[in-house]
């Protein structure tokens, strides 16, 4: 009992240190310690994302169906605009991790300067154009912005804030690559917590503050995203990160070209599954709203359970980049296998849990028997692929960090557009297996992707890529 309490105490101290920003050497010493010092803050980022989405949905639902529809349309557009930020963020994390491993502080500074310049350029371009053409965008996506009171002004402000999203996500990529995962976590937490507080106060009113309704959501989004970026500015100015950007700017065309190439690969990697999901929803919708509701509920539930595994996968990617930069490819490989094994063990436990408890969990989200049946069926079938999914999460991030971006992108194209979607249509629609065919296609494509990733990783050519 005393031994267990000591382990619990040590774990609590370590977790607190990881969240508080206690520095851990990432290219030497215990692999487990290095891995979890990054993974814990990254997990907490994902947890906050989930909390924010849930609370925001509850607030929006109070404003009525028309507002819910408008917010759904604007969020759908923002999700595609995220692709720019995700691409730049991947480039930032990949290059910064490699320079950090090399102890090349000048290279880190140069990379950071170009990432920030690129982020600012796209922030002004995408945010400005989206704001300017907000009415056309909303109309194109199927809703008249004027059908909701203040709908046009709401769309303009929310689209304007896309620029702040691009800056925050891009700069957080720099922090993660440098090993400052706690700073990236705090930036996101500050942004989302302030968004929730502002939304509650400005939407419903408090004391002398009037209720702004829909516009309260827009003000909350703009203010909170601005505060998140301000926190990042404070971090740079106070020197609380190992990245130093206050150096003379020098034009480096090869570096810019490298950043753009990696960012493009990261952008495509984000767009492929996002667009694939929309097409899959379209296919499932042909089976009726009940089947579609069951699929969406199940996917949301299952994604929450896999969040810790994604945190470990992201951490393994950063460690791979830093260890390759330090010239320690063997440690990089060991880190990936260790992280993959941890992920696999965790996800097997999750899969066993779902086989027993999926029905009970789904009941919290729907009382309709048929919808619940579809949701449970999806969770039971898809969790069968968790055995290999743990390694897919880790190896995909590791190959990205090694600079093998385009090959990972190609594998995603094969998985989603060559295997999953055509197979889902053939089995589900043409052969009339309906959701059983959809679920079989998803599991099959996940297995094929995992096998291909394992083959490429074992080949070892990723260790020799120079970036």
Short mmCIF file of C-alpha atoms in Angstrom, two decimals:
data_model
loop_
_atom_site.label_atom_id
_atom_site.label_comp_id
_atom_site.label_asym_id
_atom_site.label_seq_id
_atom_site.Cartn_x
_atom_site.Cartn_y
_atom_site.Cartn_z
CA UNK A 1 0.00 0.00 0.00
CA UNK A 2 2.83 2.38 0.89
CA UNK A 3 4.59 1.58 -2.39
CA UNK A 4 1.39 2.36 -4.31
CA UNK A 5 1.00 5.68 -2.48
CA UNK A 6 4.62 6.59 -3.27
CA UNK A 7 4.05 5.83 -6.95
CA UNK A 8 0.88 7.92 -6.89
CA UNK A 9 2.72 10.80 -5.21
CA UNK A 10 5.62 10.67 -7.68
CA UNK A 11 3.16 10.57 -10.57
CA UNK A 12 1.28 13.58 -9.23
CA UNK A 13 4.50 15.56 -8.78
CA UNK A 14 5.64 14.65 -12.30
CA UNK A 15 2.26 15.59 -13.80
CA UNK A 16 2.27 18.93 -12.01
CA UNK A 17 5.80 19.59 -13.26
CA UNK A 18 4.83 18.77 -16.85
CA UNK A 19 1.84 21.12 -16.69
CA UNK A 20 3.82 23.85 -14.93
CA UNK A 21 6.61 23.77 -17.52
CA UNK A 22 9.41 22.01 -15.66
CA UNK A 23 12.09 21.41 -18.28
CA UNK A 24 13.01 17.81 -19.11
CA UNK A 25 15.93 16.76 -21.28
CA UNK A 26 14.29 15.27 -24.37
CA UNK A 27 17.32 13.76 -26.13
CA UNK A 28 18.78 11.76 -23.24
CA UNK A 29 17.72 10.00 -20.04
CA UNK A 30 14.45 8.16 -19.52
CA UNK A 31 12.35 7.85 -22.68
CA UNK A 32 9.18 7.47 -20.64
CA UNK A 33 9.88 10.66 -18.71
CA UNK A 34 10.63 12.60 -21.91
CA UNK A 35 7.53 11.20 -23.60
CA UNK A 36 5.05 11.99 -20.84
CA UNK A 37 6.54 15.42 -20.08
CA UNK A 38 5.27 16.42 -23.54
CA UNK A 39 2.24 14.12 -23.76
CA UNK A 40 0.52 15.32 -20.57
CA UNK A 41 0.17 18.98 -21.67
CA UNK A 42 -0.86 17.83 -25.16
CA UNK A 43 -3.54 15.57 -23.67
CA UNK A 44 -4.85 18.47 -21.61
CA UNK A 45 -5.07 20.58 -24.77
CA UNK A 46 -7.30 17.95 -26.34
CA UNK A 47 -9.41 17.71 -23.19
CA UNK A 48 -10.01 21.46 -23.22
CA UNK A 49 -10.92 21.33 -26.92
CA UNK A 50 -13.58 18.75 -26.07
CA UNK A 51 -14.89 20.75 -23.09
CA UNK A 52 -15.03 23.96 -25.11
CA UNK A 53 -16.95 22.35 -27.99
CA UNK A 54 -19.48 20.82 -25.57
CA UNK A 55 -20.07 24.01 -23.54
CA UNK A 56 -20.20 26.18 -26.65
CA UNK A 57 -22.82 23.87 -28.15
CA UNK A 58 -24.97 24.19 -25.02
CA UNK A 59 -24.78 28.01 -25.18
CA UNK A 60 -25.61 28.12 -28.89
CA UNK A 61 -28.54 25.71 -28.46
CA UNK A 62 -30.18 28.23 -26.09
CA UNK A 63 -30.39 30.76 -28.93
CA UNK A 64 -32.62 28.66 -31.19
CA UNK A 65 -32.42 26.52 -34.33
CA UNK A 66 -31.73 29.38 -36.76
CA UNK A 67 -28.71 30.55 -34.76
CA UNK A 68 -27.54 26.94 -34.44
CA UNK A 69 -27.70 26.62 -38.22
CA UNK A 70 -25.75 29.86 -38.79
CA UNK A 71 -23.05 28.92 -36.27
CA UNK A 72 -22.82 25.45 -37.82
CA UNK A 73 -22.26 27.01 -41.26
CA UNK A 74 -19.59 29.46 -40.03
CA UNK A 75 -17.83 26.72 -38.02
CA UNK A 76 -17.75 24.47 -41.09
CA UNK A 77 -15.99 27.21 -43.05
CA UNK A 78 -13.59 27.91 -40.17
CA UNK A 79 -12.70 24.20 -40.00
CA UNK A 80 -11.47 24.36 -43.60
CA UNK A 81 -9.62 27.62 -42.88
CA UNK A 82 -7.94 25.71 -40.02
CA UNK A 83 -6.06 23.79 -42.72
CA UNK A 84 -3.76 26.77 -43.30
CA UNK A 85 -2.99 27.02 -39.58
CA UNK A 86 -2.48 23.27 -39.21
CA UNK A 87 -0.11 23.19 -42.17
CA UNK A 88 2.02 26.07 -40.85
CA UNK A 89 1.89 24.54 -37.35
CA UNK A 90 3.23 21.20 -38.62
CA UNK A 91 6.05 23.00 -40.47
CA UNK A 92 6.82 24.99 -37.32
CA UNK A 93 6.92 21.93 -35.05
CA UNK A 94 8.92 19.82 -37.54
CA UNK A 95 11.65 22.36 -38.23
CA UNK A 96 11.87 23.74 -34.69
CA UNK A 97 12.18 20.24 -33.19
CA UNK A 98 15.04 19.40 -35.56
CA UNK A 99 16.87 22.66 -34.80
CA UNK A 100 16.27 22.20 -31.06
CA UNK A 101 17.80 18.72 -31.20
CA UNK A 102 20.82 20.18 -33.02
CA UNK A 103 21.08 22.90 -30.31
CA UNK A 104 20.96 25.38 -33.19
CA UNK A 105 19.38 28.37 -31.43
CA UNK A 106 20.07 30.68 -34.35
CA UNK A 107 18.29 28.24 -36.67
CA UNK A 108 15.35 28.10 -34.27
CA UNK A 109 15.14 31.88 -34.25
CA UNK A 110 15.25 32.08 -38.04
CA UNK A 111 12.56 29.41 -38.38
CA UNK A 112 10.37 31.19 -35.82
CA UNK A 113 10.68 34.51 -37.63
CA UNK A 114 9.60 33.01 -40.95
CA UNK A 115 6.75 31.04 -39.37
CA UNK A 116 5.44 34.22 -37.71
CA UNK A 117 5.76 36.25 -40.93
CA UNK A 118 3.97 33.52 -42.88
CA UNK A 119 1.25 33.24 -40.23
CA UNK A 120 0.72 37.02 -40.22
CA UNK A 121 0.48 37.07 -44.02
CA UNK A 122 -2.18 34.34 -44.15
CA UNK A 123 -3.95 35.77 -41.09
CA UNK A 124 -4.45 39.11 -42.85
CA UNK A 125 -5.21 37.49 -46.21
CA UNK A 126 -7.65 34.77 -45.09
CA UNK A 127 -9.18 36.73 -42.21
CA UNK A 128 -9.58 39.88 -44.28
CA UNK A 129 -11.04 38.20 -47.38
CA UNK A 130 -13.35 36.00 -45.28
CA UNK A 131 -14.67 39.06 -43.45
CA UNK A 132 -15.07 41.02 -46.69
CA UNK A 133 -16.97 38.24 -48.47
CA UNK A 134 -18.71 36.80 -45.39
CA UNK A 135 -22.22 37.17 -46.84
CA UNK A 136 -21.25 35.40 -50.07
CA UNK A 137 -19.55 32.58 -48.16
CA UNK A 138 -22.54 31.94 -45.88
CA UNK A 139 -24.96 32.11 -48.82
CA UNK A 140 -22.79 29.69 -50.82
CA UNK A 141 -22.85 27.22 -47.93
CA UNK A 142 -26.63 27.19 -47.98
CA UNK A 143 -27.91 29.85 -45.58
CA UNK A 144 -28.94 33.48 -46.02
CA UNK A 145 -27.04 35.42 -43.37
CA UNK A 146 -29.84 38.02 -43.29
CA UNK A 147 -32.35 35.36 -42.21
CA UNK A 148 -30.93 35.64 -38.68
CA UNK A 149 -30.96 39.02 -36.88
CA UNK A 150 -27.37 40.38 -36.81
CA UNK A 151 -26.34 37.29 -38.82
CA UNK A 152 -24.22 39.26 -41.30
CA UNK A 153 -22.30 41.21 -38.64
CA UNK A 154 -21.82 38.00 -36.64
CA UNK A 155 -20.34 36.27 -39.69
CA UNK A 156 -18.00 39.19 -40.42
CA UNK A 157 -16.55 39.26 -36.87
CA UNK A 158 -16.19 35.50 -36.56
CA UNK A 159 -14.50 35.25 -39.97
CA UNK A 160 -12.21 38.14 -39.03
CA UNK A 161 -11.07 36.15 -35.99
CA UNK A 162 -9.80 33.38 -38.31
CA UNK A 163 -6.61 35.43 -38.59
CA UNK A 164 -6.05 35.13 -34.84
CA UNK A 165 -6.64 31.36 -35.03
CA UNK A 166 -3.98 31.03 -37.73
CA UNK A 167 -1.45 33.00 -35.65
CA UNK A 168 -2.13 31.10 -32.41
CA UNK A 169 -1.97 27.62 -33.95
CA UNK A 170 1.14 28.43 -35.98
CA UNK A 171 3.02 29.85 -32.99
CA UNK A 172 1.92 26.93 -30.80
CA UNK A 173 3.65 24.68 -33.34
CA UNK A 174 6.88 26.55 -32.56
CA UNK A 175 6.42 26.05 -28.82
CA UNK A 176 5.74 22.32 -29.20
CA UNK A 177 8.74 21.80 -31.44
CA UNK A 178 10.97 23.53 -28.90
CA UNK A 179 9.66 21.24 -26.15
CA UNK A 180 7.50 23.95 -24.55
CA UNK A 181 4.29 21.94 -24.79
CA UNK A 182 3.04 23.50 -21.55
CA UNK A 183 3.10 26.99 -23.11
CA UNK A 184 1.05 25.80 -26.10
CA UNK A 185 -1.39 24.21 -23.65
CA UNK A 186 -1.72 27.38 -21.59
CA UNK A 187 -2.29 29.47 -24.72
CA UNK A 188 -5.18 27.22 -25.74
CA UNK A 189 -6.62 27.03 -22.21
CA UNK A 190 -6.51 30.81 -21.80
CA UNK A 191 -8.22 31.25 -25.17
CA UNK A 192 -10.99 28.68 -24.58
CA UNK A 193 -11.70 29.43 -20.92
CA UNK A 194 -11.97 33.16 -21.65
CA UNK A 195 -14.21 32.33 -24.61
CA UNK A 196 -16.58 30.34 -22.39
CA UNK A 197 -16.69 33.10 -19.73
CA UNK A 198 -17.16 35.89 -22.28
CA UNK A 199 -19.84 33.90 -24.12
CA UNK A 200 -21.90 33.26 -20.97
CA UNK A 201 -21.68 36.90 -19.86
CA UNK A 202 -22.14 38.57 -23.25
CA UNK A 203 -24.78 36.23 -24.65
CA UNK A 204 -27.07 36.16 -21.59
CA UNK A 205 -25.96 39.36 -19.79
CA UNK A 206 -24.73 39.84 -16.24
CA UNK A 207 -25.47 42.78 -13.92
CA UNK A 208 -24.96 46.03 -15.82
CA UNK A 209 -23.73 44.11 -18.92
CA UNK A 210 -26.63 43.69 -21.37
CA UNK A 211 -27.46 40.42 -23.16
CA UNK A 212 -26.09 40.66 -26.71
CA UNK A 213 -27.43 37.29 -27.83
CA UNK A 214 -25.85 36.11 -31.08
CA UNK A 215 -23.44 39.05 -31.19
CA UNK A 216 -22.21 38.03 -27.73
CA UNK A 217 -20.85 34.85 -29.33
CA UNK A 218 -18.97 36.90 -31.93
CA UNK A 219 -17.53 39.32 -29.36
CA UNK A 220 -16.49 36.38 -27.15
CA UNK A 221 -14.73 34.62 -30.03
CA UNK A 222 -12.87 37.73 -31.15
CA UNK A 223 -11.80 38.81 -27.64
CA UNK A 224 -10.71 35.36 -26.45
CA UNK A 225 -8.69 34.62 -29.57
CA UNK A 226 -6.99 37.99 -29.28
CA UNK A 227 -6.14 37.24 -25.62
CA UNK A 228 -4.67 33.86 -26.65
CA UNK A 229 -2.33 35.61 -29.11
CA UNK A 230 -1.45 38.30 -26.55
CA UNK A 231 -0.32 35.55 -24.18
CA UNK A 232 2.02 34.22 -26.87
CA UNK A 233 3.45 37.72 -27.41
CA UNK A 234 4.03 37.98 -23.66
CA UNK A 235 5.90 34.64 -23.67
CA UNK A 236 8.27 35.80 -26.41
CA UNK A 237 8.89 39.22 -24.86
CA UNK A 238 9.46 37.79 -21.37
CA UNK A 239 11.93 35.17 -22.62
CA UNK A 240 10.00 32.26 -21.07
CA UNK A 241 10.65 30.07 -24.10
CA UNK A 242 13.91 28.80 -25.55
CA UNK A 243 12.98 30.40 -28.89
CA UNK A 244 14.55 33.84 -29.37
CA UNK A 245 12.95 35.89 -32.12
CA UNK A 246 14.47 39.27 -31.24
CA UNK A 247 17.32 38.93 -33.75
CA UNK A 248 17.94 40.78 -37.05
CA UNK A 249 15.71 39.41 -39.81
CA UNK A 250 17.56 37.93 -42.80
CA UNK A 251 15.99 36.81 -46.05
CA UNK A 252 16.45 33.06 -46.54
CA UNK A 253 14.67 31.80 -49.65
CA UNK A 254 15.61 28.09 -49.19
CA UNK A 255 14.17 28.16 -45.64
CA UNK A 256 10.93 29.78 -46.83
CA UNK A 257 10.65 27.20 -49.61
CA UNK A 258 11.18 24.40 -47.09
CA UNK A 259 8.52 25.80 -44.76
CA UNK A 260 6.02 26.18 -47.60
CA UNK A 261 6.63 22.61 -48.80
CA UNK A 262 6.11 21.10 -45.34
CA UNK A 263 3.14 23.38 -44.63
CA UNK A 264 1.47 22.34 -47.88
CA UNK A 265 1.83 18.67 -46.96
CA UNK A 266 0.39 19.35 -43.51
CA UNK A 267 -2.48 21.33 -45.03
CA UNK A 268 -3.39 18.43 -47.34
CA UNK A 269 -3.14 15.97 -44.43
CA UNK A 270 -5.78 18.00 -42.60
CA UNK A 271 -8.08 18.49 -45.60
CA UNK A 272 -8.11 14.81 -46.63
CA UNK A 273 -9.80 13.35 -43.49
CA UNK A 274 -11.99 16.47 -43.06
CA UNK A 275 -13.37 16.28 -46.61
CA UNK A 276 -13.58 12.49 -46.37
CA UNK A 277 -15.73 12.77 -43.26
CA UNK A 278 -18.15 15.08 -45.08
CA UNK A 279 -18.44 12.61 -47.97
CA UNK A 280 -18.93 9.73 -45.53
CA UNK A 281 -21.74 11.67 -43.82
CA UNK A 282 -23.32 12.15 -47.27
CA UNK A 283 -23.17 8.38 -47.92
CA UNK A 284 -24.58 7.48 -44.50
CA UNK A 285 -27.35 10.06 -44.88
CA UNK A 286 -28.80 7.89 -47.68
CA UNK A 287 -29.72 5.32 -45.00
CA UNK A 288 -31.84 7.87 -43.11
CA UNK A 289 -31.46 10.36 -40.28
CA UNK A 290 -31.53 7.61 -37.62
CA UNK A 291 -28.44 5.91 -39.02
CA UNK A 292 -26.68 9.25 -39.45
CA UNK A 293 -27.45 10.30 -35.86
CA UNK A 294 -26.10 6.99 -34.55
CA UNK A 295 -22.88 7.37 -36.56
CA UNK A 296 -22.25 10.97 -35.45
CA UNK A 297 -22.94 10.21 -31.77
CA UNK A 298 -20.68 7.16 -31.84
CA UNK A 299 -17.85 9.00 -33.56
CA UNK A 300 -17.95 11.86 -31.04
CA UNK A 301 -17.95 9.43 -28.09
CA UNK A 302 -15.14 7.29 -29.52
CA UNK A 303 -12.98 10.33 -30.35
CA UNK A 304 -13.01 11.48 -26.72
CA UNK A 305 -11.74 8.09 -25.53
CA UNK A 306 -8.81 8.18 -27.99
CA UNK A 307 -7.64 11.69 -27.01
CA UNK A 308 -4.89 10.51 -24.62
CA UNK A 309 -3.49 8.32 -27.41
CA UNK A 310 -3.32 11.30 -29.76
CA UNK A 311 -1.46 13.23 -27.05
CA UNK A 312 1.15 10.47 -26.85
CA UNK A 313 1.38 10.33 -30.64
CA UNK A 314 2.00 14.08 -30.89
CA UNK A 315 4.64 13.90 -28.15
CA UNK A 316 6.40 11.02 -29.93
CA UNK A 317 6.58 13.15 -33.07
CA UNK A 318 8.35 16.01 -31.27
CA UNK A 319 10.77 13.61 -29.61
CA UNK A 320 11.53 11.99 -32.97
CA UNK A 321 12.42 15.36 -34.49
CA UNK A 322 14.59 16.45 -31.57
CA UNK A 323 16.46 13.13 -31.36
CA UNK A 324 17.11 13.10 -35.11
CA UNK A 325 18.44 16.64 -34.76
CA UNK A 326 20.74 15.45 -31.96
CA UNK A 327 22.03 12.69 -34.26
CA UNK A 328 20.46 10.00 -32.10
CA UNK A 329 18.32 8.08 -34.59
CA UNK A 330 18.34 4.93 -32.46
CA UNK A 331 16.77 6.74 -29.53
CA UNK A 332 14.23 8.26 -31.93
CA UNK A 333 13.28 4.77 -33.12
CA UNK A 334 13.08 3.41 -29.57
CA UNK A 335 10.85 6.33 -28.61
CA UNK A 336 8.40 5.52 -31.40
CA UNK A 337 8.21 1.82 -30.51
CA UNK A 338 7.80 2.68 -26.82
CA UNK A 339 5.07 5.23 -27.52
CA UNK A 340 3.35 2.84 -29.93
CA UNK A 341 3.35 0.06 -27.33
CA UNK A 342 1.93 2.39 -24.66
CA UNK A 343 -0.75 3.57 -27.09
CA UNK A 344 -1.60 0.03 -28.14
CA UNK A 345 -1.94 -1.09 -24.52
CA UNK A 346 -4.17 1.86 -23.66
CA UNK A 347 -6.37 1.45 -26.74
CA UNK A 348 -6.79 -2.29 -26.18
CA UNK A 349 -8.07 -1.47 -22.69
CA UNK A 350 -10.43 1.11 -24.25
CA UNK A 351 -11.62 -1.44 -26.83
CA UNK A 352 -12.39 -3.99 -24.09
CA UNK A 353 -14.23 -1.30 -22.15
CA UNK A 354 -16.34 -0.45 -25.20
CA UNK A 355 -17.28 -4.08 -25.75
CA UNK A 356 -18.78 -4.11 -22.26
CA UNK A 357 -19.94 -0.56 -21.63
CA UNK A 358 -20.70 1.05 -25.02
CA UNK A 359 -24.44 0.56 -24.57
CA UNK A 360 -24.46 2.24 -21.16
CA UNK A 361 -22.40 5.21 -22.35
CA UNK A 362 -24.49 5.79 -25.50
CA UNK A 363 -27.64 5.97 -23.36
CA UNK A 364 -26.40 9.28 -21.92
CA UNK A 365 -26.54 10.84 -25.40
CA UNK A 366 -29.72 9.41 -26.89
CA UNK A 367 -32.91 7.75 -25.68
CA UNK A 368 -33.90 6.48 -29.13
CA UNK A 369 -33.37 2.73 -29.27
CA UNK A 370 -32.57 2.51 -32.99
CA UNK A 371 -30.08 5.40 -32.89
CA UNK A 372 -28.40 3.85 -29.85
CA UNK A 373 -28.21 0.50 -31.64
CA UNK A 374 -26.36 2.01 -34.60
CA UNK A 375 -24.00 3.91 -32.29
CA UNK A 376 -23.12 0.82 -30.22
CA UNK A 377 -22.59 -1.22 -33.38
CA UNK A 378 -20.15 1.38 -34.73
CA UNK A 379 -18.17 1.53 -31.48
CA UNK A 380 -17.97 -2.27 -31.20
CA UNK A 381 -16.73 -2.73 -34.77
CA UNK A 382 -14.34 0.22 -35.03
CA UNK A 383 -12.69 -0.51 -31.66
CA UNK A 384 -11.49 -3.80 -33.18
CA UNK A 385 -8.93 -1.75 -35.14
CA UNK A 386 -7.53 -0.12 -31.99
CA UNK A 387 -4.82 -2.79 -31.79
CA UNK A 388 -3.05 -1.17 -34.75
CA UNK A 389 -4.43 2.36 -34.44
CA UNK A 390 -2.08 3.03 -31.51
CA UNK A 391 0.95 2.59 -33.77
CA UNK A 392 -0.67 4.54 -36.63
CA UNK A 393 -1.09 7.59 -34.38
CA UNK A 394 2.55 7.48 -33.32
CA UNK A 395 4.25 6.55 -36.60
CA UNK A 396 2.34 9.14 -38.64
CA UNK A 397 3.54 11.89 -36.30
CA UNK A 398 7.08 10.50 -36.22
CA UNK A 399 7.34 10.38 -40.02
CA UNK A 400 6.05 13.97 -40.22
CA UNK A 401 8.67 15.05 -37.69
CA UNK A 402 11.36 13.27 -39.69
CA UNK A 403 10.40 15.33 -42.74
CA UNK A 404 8.59 12.51 -44.57
CA UNK A 405 5.50 14.68 -44.96
CA UNK A 406 4.54 13.89 -48.54
CA UNK A 407 4.68 10.12 -48.06
CA UNK A 408 2.36 10.37 -45.05
CA UNK A 409 0.04 12.56 -47.15
CA UNK A 410 0.05 9.96 -49.94
CA UNK A 411 -0.87 7.21 -47.47
CA UNK A 412 -3.80 9.30 -46.22
CA UNK A 413 -5.02 9.72 -49.80
CA UNK A 414 -4.80 5.95 -50.30
CA UNK A 415 -6.60 5.24 -47.04
CA UNK A 416 -9.50 7.65 -47.43
CA UNK A 417 -10.01 8.11 -51.16
CA UNK A 418 -8.75 4.84 -52.64
CA UNK A 419 -9.94 2.40 -49.98
CA UNK A 420 -12.36 3.77 -47.38
CA UNK A 421 -14.81 5.88 -49.39
CA UNK A 422 -15.13 3.62 -52.48
CA UNK A 423 -15.40 0.56 -50.24
CA UNK A 424 -18.04 2.25 -48.07
CA UNK A 425 -20.10 3.11 -51.14
CA UNK A 426 -19.80 -0.35 -52.68
CA UNK A 427 -20.50 -2.32 -49.49
CA UNK A 428 -22.94 0.09 -47.90
CA UNK A 429 -24.95 1.33 -50.90
CA UNK A 430 -24.44 -0.98 -53.88
CA UNK A 431 -24.41 -4.25 -51.91
CA UNK A 432 -26.95 -2.82 -49.43
CA UNK A 433 -25.00 -3.79 -46.30
CA UNK A 434 -25.84 -0.30 -45.08
CA UNK A 435 -23.99 0.65 -41.86
CA UNK A 436 -22.34 -2.76 -41.56
CA UNK A 437 -20.66 -2.06 -44.90
CA UNK A 438 -19.64 1.43 -43.77
CA UNK A 439 -18.11 0.11 -40.56
CA UNK A 440 -16.30 -2.68 -42.43
CA UNK A 441 -14.82 -0.12 -44.83
CA UNK A 442 -13.58 2.08 -41.97
CA UNK A 443 -11.94 -0.81 -40.11
CA UNK A 444 -10.38 -2.26 -43.28
CA UNK A 445 -8.87 1.08 -44.32
CA UNK A 446 -7.47 1.64 -40.80
CA UNK A 447 -5.79 -1.78 -40.89
CA UNK A 448 -4.29 -1.18 -44.34
CA UNK A 449 -2.98 2.24 -43.25
CA UNK A 450 -1.41 0.79 -40.10
CA UNK A 451 0.35 -1.98 -42.04
CA UNK A 452 1.72 0.51 -44.60
CA UNK A 453 2.97 2.83 -41.84
CA UNK A 454 4.69 -0.06 -40.07
CA UNK A 455 6.39 -1.15 -43.32
CA UNK A 456 7.67 2.35 -44.06
CA UNK A 457 8.87 2.89 -40.51
CA UNK A 458 10.70 -0.44 -40.34
CA UNK A 459 12.39 0.39 -43.65
CA UNK A 460 14.32 3.08 -41.76
CA UNK A 461 14.86 5.55 -44.63
CA UNK A 462 13.15 8.26 -42.55
CA UNK A 463 16.27 8.40 -40.37
CA UNK A 464 18.35 9.85 -43.21
CA UNK A 465 16.04 12.69 -44.31
CA UNK A 466 17.64 16.12 -43.96
CA UNK A 467 15.44 19.14 -43.29
#
